[in-house]
Amino acid sequence: MTRILFERSGGFMGRKVSLEIDMDDLPEDEAGTLRELLDEVDFFDLPDDLRRAPAPDEFTYSITVAVEERQHSVRVSDTSMPDDLRPLLKELNKLMRQRL
């Protein structure tokens, strides 16, 4: 079982929103896309905190992935996000908008 907790905070309004995903409950195509994106960025090898000094009105993201006994969290902001992490954040933001 793979679970993802995705949180976005900051921006102009400073609003915090979150999404909890149980990948077993997703359609297979969505779950497969998320698995591929997590594998492509070697998620469990990323540093815990990729943030730098905050920029005005930027978003900060927290992603926690739990697979069986293993769990890892990464915090990143718009300005500190590595390019290879952007597709994963884009997909998580899309899923969050669909569920709000």
mmCIF file of C-alpha atoms in Angstrom:
data_model
loop_
_atom_site.group_PDB
_atom_site.id
_atom_site.type_symbol
_atom_site.label_atom_id
_atom_site.label_comp_id
_atom_site.label_asym_id
_atom_site.label_seq_id
_atom_site.Cartn_x
_atom_site.Cartn_y
_atom_site.Cartn_z
ATOM 1 C CA MET A 1 0.000 0.000 0.000
ATOM 2 C CA THR A 2 1.320 3.426 -0.970
ATOM 3 C CA ARG A 3 -0.034 6.592 0.605
ATOM 4 C CA ILE A 4 0.827 10.172 -0.298
ATOM 5 C CA LEU A 5 0.150 13.225 1.822
ATOM 6 C CA PHE A 6 0.514 16.422 -0.202
ATOM 7 C CA GLU A 7 0.274 19.879 1.355
ATOM 8 C CA ARG A 8 0.555 23.289 -0.289
ATOM 9 C CA SER A 9 0.768 26.507 1.691
ATOM 10 C CA GLY A 10 1.671 30.121 1.086
ATOM 11 C CA GLY A 11 0.902 32.089 -2.024
ATOM 12 C CA PHE A 12 -0.793 35.455 -1.992
ATOM 13 C CA MET A 13 -3.566 34.296 0.345
ATOM 14 C CA GLY A 14 -1.373 32.167 2.614
ATOM 15 C CA ARG A 15 -3.939 29.386 2.429
ATOM 16 C CA LYS A 16 -3.003 25.805 3.294
ATOM 17 C CA VAL A 17 -4.599 22.931 1.400
ATOM 18 C CA SER A 18 -3.867 19.243 1.598
ATOM 19 C CA LEU A 19 -4.630 15.992 -0.134
ATOM 20 C CA GLU A 20 -4.229 12.458 1.144
ATOM 21 C CA ILE A 21 -4.029 9.746 -1.499
ATOM 22 C CA ASP A 22 -4.266 6.016 -1.065
ATOM 23 C CA MET A 23 -2.868 4.787 -4.365
ATOM 24 C CA ASP A 24 -4.946 1.596 -4.102
ATOM 25 C CA ASP A 25 -8.070 3.764 -4.421
ATOM 26 C CA LEU A 26 -6.925 5.558 -7.598
ATOM 27 C CA PRO A 27 -7.710 4.461 -11.139
ATOM 28 C CA GLU A 28 -4.787 2.387 -12.438
ATOM 29 C CA ASP A 29 -3.666 5.039 -14.952
ATOM 30 C CA GLU A 30 -3.423 7.745 -12.250
ATOM 31 C CA ALA A 31 -1.669 5.409 -9.804
ATOM 32 C CA GLY A 32 0.748 4.321 -12.538
ATOM 33 C CA THR A 33 1.563 7.921 -13.423
ATOM 34 C CA LEU A 34 2.309 8.760 -9.787
ATOM 35 C CA ARG A 35 4.492 5.655 -9.364
ATOM 36 C CA GLU A 36 6.484 6.575 -12.475
ATOM 37 C CA LEU A 37 6.959 10.171 -11.327
ATOM 38 C CA LEU A 38 8.102 9.054 -7.863
ATOM 39 C CA ASP A 39 10.565 6.607 -9.437
ATOM 40 C CA GLU A 40 11.891 9.186 -11.923
ATOM 41 C CA VAL A 41 12.911 11.577 -9.123
ATOM 42 C CA ASP A 42 14.211 8.805 -6.814
ATOM 43 C CA PHE A 43 11.859 10.247 -4.205
ATOM 44 C CA PHE A 44 13.239 8.300 -1.249
ATOM 45 C CA ASP A 45 16.744 9.613 -2.028
ATOM 46 C CA LEU A 46 15.755 13.302 -2.088
ATOM 47 C CA PRO A 47 16.848 15.516 0.816
ATOM 48 C CA ASP A 48 14.188 16.229 3.441
ATOM 49 C CA ASP A 49 14.257 19.989 2.915
ATOM 50 C CA LEU A 50 15.011 21.619 -0.432
ATOM 51 C CA ARG A 51 13.783 25.096 0.540
ATOM 52 C CA ARG A 52 15.877 28.252 0.414
ATOM 53 C CA ALA A 53 15.085 31.722 1.690
ATOM 54 C CA PRO A 54 11.400 32.330 0.988
ATOM 55 C CA ALA A 55 10.288 34.608 -1.821
ATOM 56 C CA PRO A 56 7.155 36.740 -1.440
ATOM 57 C CA ASP A 57 3.895 34.955 -2.268
ATOM 58 C CA GLU A 58 5.533 31.673 -3.290
ATOM 59 C CA PHE A 59 4.044 28.294 -2.500
ATOM 60 C CA THR A 60 5.690 25.785 -0.199
ATOM 61 C CA TYR A 61 4.982 22.093 -0.701
ATOM 62 C CA SER A 62 5.305 19.107 1.575
ATOM 63 C CA ILE A 63 5.131 15.610 0.126
ATOM 64 C CA THR A 64 5.130 12.543 2.342
ATOM 65 C CA VAL A 65 5.174 9.107 0.756
ATOM 66 C CA ALA A 66 4.614 5.966 2.814
ATOM 67 C CA VAL A 67 5.175 2.530 1.316
ATOM 68 C CA GLU A 68 4.579 -0.273 3.807
ATOM 69 C CA GLU A 69 7.170 0.319 6.585
ATOM 70 C CA ARG A 70 9.083 3.021 4.708
ATOM 71 C CA GLN A 71 8.219 6.731 4.853
ATOM 72 C CA HIS A 72 9.922 9.856 3.530
ATOM 73 C CA SER A 73 8.968 13.544 3.472
ATOM 74 C CA VAL A 74 10.285 16.333 1.267
ATOM 75 C CA ARG A 75 9.666 20.069 1.612
ATOM 76 C CA VAL A 76 10.242 22.360 -1.341
ATOM 77 C CA SER A 77 9.163 25.785 -2.579
ATOM 78 C CA ASP A 78 8.417 27.217 -6.009
ATOM 79 C CA THR A 79 11.831 28.853 -6.267
ATOM 80 C CA SER A 80 13.856 25.938 -4.892
ATOM 81 C CA MET A 81 12.145 23.122 -6.773
ATOM 82 C CA PRO A 82 14.440 21.014 -8.952
ATOM 83 C CA ASP A 83 13.206 20.716 -12.544
ATOM 84 C CA ASP A 84 12.857 16.943 -12.304
ATOM 85 C CA LEU A 85 10.406 17.328 -9.373
ATOM 86 C CA ARG A 86 8.055 19.681 -11.248
ATOM 87 C CA PRO A 87 6.071 16.957 -13.087
ATOM 88 C CA LEU A 88 5.259 15.239 -9.773
ATOM 89 C CA LEU A 89 4.118 18.523 -8.203
ATOM 90 C CA LYS A 90 2.064 19.326 -11.295
ATOM 91 C CA GLU A 91 0.290 15.937 -11.081
ATOM 92 C CA LEU A 92 -0.357 16.279 -7.328
ATOM 93 C CA ASN A 93 -1.718 19.809 -7.801
ATOM 94 C CA LYS A 94 -4.011 18.526 -10.568
ATOM 95 C CA LEU A 95 -5.341 15.738 -8.335
ATOM 96 C CA MET A 96 -5.856 18.208 -5.484
ATOM 97 C CA ARG A 97 -7.855 20.588 -7.693
ATOM 98 C CA GLN A 98 -10.063 17.689 -8.831
ATOM 99 C CA ARG A 99 -10.918 16.831 -5.224
ATOM 100 C CA LEU A 100 -11.486 20.338 -3.835
#
